[in-house]
Coordinates of C-alpha atoms in Angstrom, one line a residue:
Chain A
X1 CA 64.2 -162.7 34.8
X2 CA 63.8 -161.5 30.5
X3 CA 64.3 -157.9 29.7
X4 CA 62.3 -158.3 27.1
X5 CA 59.2 -160.0 27.0
X6 CA 56.4 -160.5 24.6
X7 CA 52.8 -160.6 25.3
X8 CA 51.4 -163.1 24.2
X9 CA 53.6 -165.5 23.1
X10 CA 51.3 -166.8 20.7
X11 CA 48.1 -166.2 18.9
X12 CA 45.5 -167.1 16.6
X13 CA 42.6 -165.5 15.6
X14 CA 41.2 -164.3 12.3
X15 CA 40.9 -162.3 9.2
X16 CA 39.0 -159.1 10.9
X17 CA 39.7 -159.0 14.7
X18 CA 41.3 -156.6 16.5
X19 CA 44.6 -158.4 18.0
X20 CA 47.4 -156.3 20.7
X21 CA 50.5 -157.6 21.0
X22 CA 52.9 -156.1 24.4
X23 CA 56.0 -155.5 24.8
X24 CA 58.2 -154.7 28.4
X25 CA 61.0 -154.2 29.2
X26 CA 63.2 -153.4 32.5
X27 CA 66.5 -152.1 30.7
X28 CA 65.5 -149.2 31.0
X29 CA 66.4 -147.6 27.1
X30 CA 64.6 -145.4 25.9
X31 CA 64.4 -146.9 21.6
X32 CA 61.8 -149.6 21.2
X33 CA 61.3 -151.3 17.6
X34 CA 58.6 -153.5 16.1
X35 CA 59.2 -156.1 13.6
X36 CA 58.2 -158.8 11.9
X37 CA 59.7 -162.2 10.1
X38 CA 59.0 -164.1 7.2
X39 CA 60.7 -167.0 7.3
X40 CA 63.2 -167.3 3.5
X41 CA 63.3 -162.9 5.1
X42 CA 65.5 -160.8 7.0
X43 CA 63.7 -158.9 10.8
X44 CA 61.8 -156.2 9.0
X45 CA 60.9 -152.7 10.5
X46 CA 57.5 -152.1 11.2
X47 CA 57.8 -149.2 14.4
X48 CA 60.1 -148.0 16.8
X49 CA 59.7 -145.6 18.9
X50 CA 62.7 -144.0 20.9
X51 CA 60.7 -142.5 23.8
X52 CA 57.1 -141.8 25.3
X53 CA 55.0 -140.9 22.9
X54 CA 57.0 -140.9 20.0
X55 CA 55.6 -142.5 17.6
X56 CA 58.1 -143.3 13.9
X57 CA 57.0 -145.4 11.2
X58 CA 59.7 -147.8 9.7
X59 CA 59.7 -149.6 6.2
X60 CA 56.4 -151.9 6.6
X61 CA 53.8 -149.7 9.5
X62 CA 50.1 -150.7 6.9
X63 CA 47.5 -152.6 8.2
X64 CA 49.7 -151.7 12.3
X65 CA 49.6 -149.3 15.0
X66 CA 51.6 -148.7 17.7
X67 CA 51.1 -147.5 20.9
X68 CA 53.5 -146.0 23.5
X69 CA 52.3 -144.7 27.2
X70 CA 55.2 -145.3 29.2
X71 CA 59.3 -145.3 28.9
X72 CA 58.5 -149.8 29.5
X73 CA 55.6 -150.6 27.4
X74 CA 55.1 -150.8 23.4
X75 CA 52.3 -151.9 22.2
X76 CA 51.5 -153.1 18.5
X77 CA 48.0 -153.5 16.8
X78 CA 46.5 -154.4 14.2
X79 CA 42.8 -152.4 13.5
X80 CA 42.1 -155.7 10.7
X81 CA 44.0 -158.8 11.0
X82 CA 44.7 -160.2 7.8
X83 CA 46.1 -163.6 6.5
X84 CA 49.1 -162.1 5.0
X85 CA 49.7 -160.3 9.1
X86 CA 51.0 -164.1 10.1
X87 CA 54.5 -163.5 10.6
X88 CA 56.6 -163.9 14.1
X89 CA 56.9 -160.4 15.3
X90 CA 59.9 -159.2 17.9
X91 CA 60.4 -156.3 19.5
X92 CA 63.5 -155.4 20.4
X93 CA 65.1 -152.3 22.3
X94 CA 68.4 -150.3 23.2
X95 CA 70.1 -148.0 24.3
X96 CA 70.1 -144.4 22.8
X97 CA 73.7 -143.8 24.3
X98 CA 75.4 -146.4 22.5
X99 CA 77.2 -146.3 20.0
X100 CA 76.4 -148.7 17.9
X101 CA 72.5 -149.6 17.8
X102 CA 72.4 -153.3 19.5
X103 CA 69.6 -154.8 19.9
X104 CA 67.7 -156.2 22.8
X105 CA 65.9 -158.3 21.9
X106 CA 62.0 -160.4 22.9
X107 CA 61.6 -164.0 22.4
X108 CA 58.7 -163.6 19.4
X109 CA 55.3 -163.9 18.9
X110 CA 54.0 -166.3 16.5
X111 CA 50.6 -164.7 14.7
X112 CA 48.4 -167.1 12.7
X113 CA 45.6 -164.7 10.9
X114 CA 43.3 -167.4 9.3
Chain B
X1 CA 67.4 -150.7 -1.6
X2 CA 70.2 -152.1 0.7
X3 CA 70.8 -155.7 1.0
X4 CA 71.9 -158.2 3.6
X5 CA 72.5 -161.6 1.9
X6 CA 73.6 -164.9 4.1
X7 CA 74.8 -167.6 3.0
X8 CA 73.8 -170.8 3.3
X9 CA 70.9 -170.1 4.3
X10 CA 71.4 -173.6 6.3
X11 CA 73.3 -176.5 7.6
X12 CA 73.5 -179.2 8.1
X13 CA 76.5 -180.4 10.3
X14 CA 77.7 -183.9 12.8
X15 CA 79.0 -182.6 16.0
X16 CA 82.7 -182.3 16.1
X17 CA 82.7 -180.6 12.8
X18 CA 84.2 -177.1 12.0
X19 CA 82.2 -174.9 10.1
X20 CA 81.4 -171.7 9.2
X21 CA 79.6 -168.8 6.9
X22 CA 78.8 -165.7 5.5
X23 CA 77.5 -162.1 5.0
X24 CA 78.5 -159.6 3.3
X25 CA 76.0 -156.0 2.9
X26 CA 77.0 -153.3 0.8
X27 CA 80.7 -151.7 1.6
X28 CA 80.0 -148.4 0.8
X29 CA 77.1 -148.7 3.3
X30 CA 78.5 -149.8 7.0
X31 CA 79.1 -148.7 9.9
X32 CA 78.5 -152.1 12.8
X33 CA 78.3 -155.2 11.6
X34 CA 76.4 -156.7 14.3
X35 CA 76.5 -161.1 14.8
X36 CA 73.1 -162.3 16.7
X37 CA 73.0 -166.0 17.9
X38 CA 68.7 -166.7 17.8
X39 CA 68.0 -170.0 19.5
X40 CA 63.3 -171.1 18.0
X41 CA 61.2 -170.2 20.5
X42 CA 63.6 -167.9 22.6
X43 CA 65.1 -164.6 22.1
X44 CA 67.6 -163.1 20.0
X45 CA 71.1 -162.5 21.6
X46 CA 73.7 -160.6 21.0
X47 CA 77.3 -162.5 20.2
X48 CA 79.5 -159.4 18.3
X49 CA 80.1 -156.4 16.7
X50 CA 82.6 -155.5 14.3
X51 CA 83.6 -152.0 13.1
X52 CA 86.7 -151.9 12.2
X53 CA 88.3 -153.5 8.4
X54 CA 90.3 -156.7 10.1
X55 CA 87.9 -157.7 13.7
X56 CA 88.4 -160.7 14.5
X57 CA 86.4 -161.7 17.6
X58 CA 85.6 -164.1 19.4
X59 CA 84.3 -166.6 22.4
X60 CA 84.5 -170.1 23.3
X61 CA 84.6 -171.8 19.7
X62 CA 83.1 -169.0 17.6
X63 CA 84.6 -166.4 15.9
X64 CA 83.9 -163.6 13.8
X65 CA 85.4 -161.6 11.3
X66 CA 85.6 -158.6 9.6
X67 CA 86.3 -157.3 5.8
X68 CA 84.7 -154.2 5.5
X69 CA 86.7 -152.7 1.7
X70 CA 85.2 -156.3 0.4
X71 CA 82.0 -156.0 2.3
X72 CA 82.0 -159.3 4.5
X73 CA 81.6 -160.5 7.6
X74 CA 82.3 -164.9 8.4
X75 CA 81.0 -166.8 11.8
X76 CA 83.8 -169.6 12.2
X77 CA 82.0 -172.6 15.3
X78 CA 85.5 -174.8 15.6
X79 CA 83.7 -177.9 16.8
X80 CA 80.1 -177.8 16.8
X81 CA 77.9 -178.8 19.6
X82 CA 74.3 -179.6 19.3
X83 CA 74.3 -176.6 21.5
X84 CA 75.4 -174.5 18.9
X85 CA 72.4 -175.6 16.6
X86 CA 70.5 -172.7 16.6
X87 CA 70.1 -169.7 13.9
X88 CA 72.8 -167.2 12.8
X89 CA 71.7 -163.3 11.8
X90 CA 73.9 -160.7 10.8
X91 CA 72.6 -157.1 11.4
X92 CA 73.5 -154.2 9.3
X93 CA 74.2 -150.5 11.0
X94 CA 73.9 -148.2 9.1
X95 CA 74.8 -145.0 11.6
X96 CA 72.2 -143.9 14.3
X97 CA 69.4 -146.2 14.5
X98 CA 69.0 -147.9 11.6
X99 CA 70.2 -151.5 11.1
X100 CA 69.7 -154.1 7.9
X101 CA 69.0 -157.7 9.0
X102 CA 70.2 -160.4 7.0
X103 CA 67.6 -163.5 7.0
X104 CA 70.1 -165.3 8.9
X105 CA 71.6 -168.8 8.9
X106 CA 70.4 -171.8 9.8
X107 CA 72.9 -174.4 12.0
X108 CA 71.5 -177.5 12.9
X109 CA 73.9 -180.4 14.4
X110 CA 74.1 -183.6 15.2
X111 CA 75.1 -186.0 17.7

């Protein structure tokens, strides 16, 4: 079984809809991250969390919110989706005792906003 | 704004060819450099973490070198196989949790 899972894997929605993307991990890591990937760009950090109920904004947090109610789960919400949020979204985890912050990724959620 | 550049953006090679690509980063911000391999529809997976100037790492036919003074890393694949087709991401760790990703080099290996 995969250590970091994301649901759904694909989602098509309409402008203005509320969307939630889920991430679960079995690695026992405290740190979790949400990134988005757009063609021609590197992964950009949306939000990150270092512990349950700890929430921190990344470089592109506008239009997104997150929730960390359990160590194993980190959910990303788009309150009112817009077309430029069409992207591939990755969840990742890392061990807070790791010296170089190696990250472990989920398989991604491809979101299309029409 | 820190930038991690990868070149080329994409690369098409024949099975059996050896190939290499580059990751460039600002040397003054270096703490560690990660290489990840990302196959379409799968999770990116760590290949190497490189920390010291002159580091060389190897895993099977894939190897990587690091020059922190001039701010670059090379990834080499010897005798490319179709299963090497993937996007190769490099990521600069500037200390702590902060990681800046390059846009990746997409490799296509034709049988």
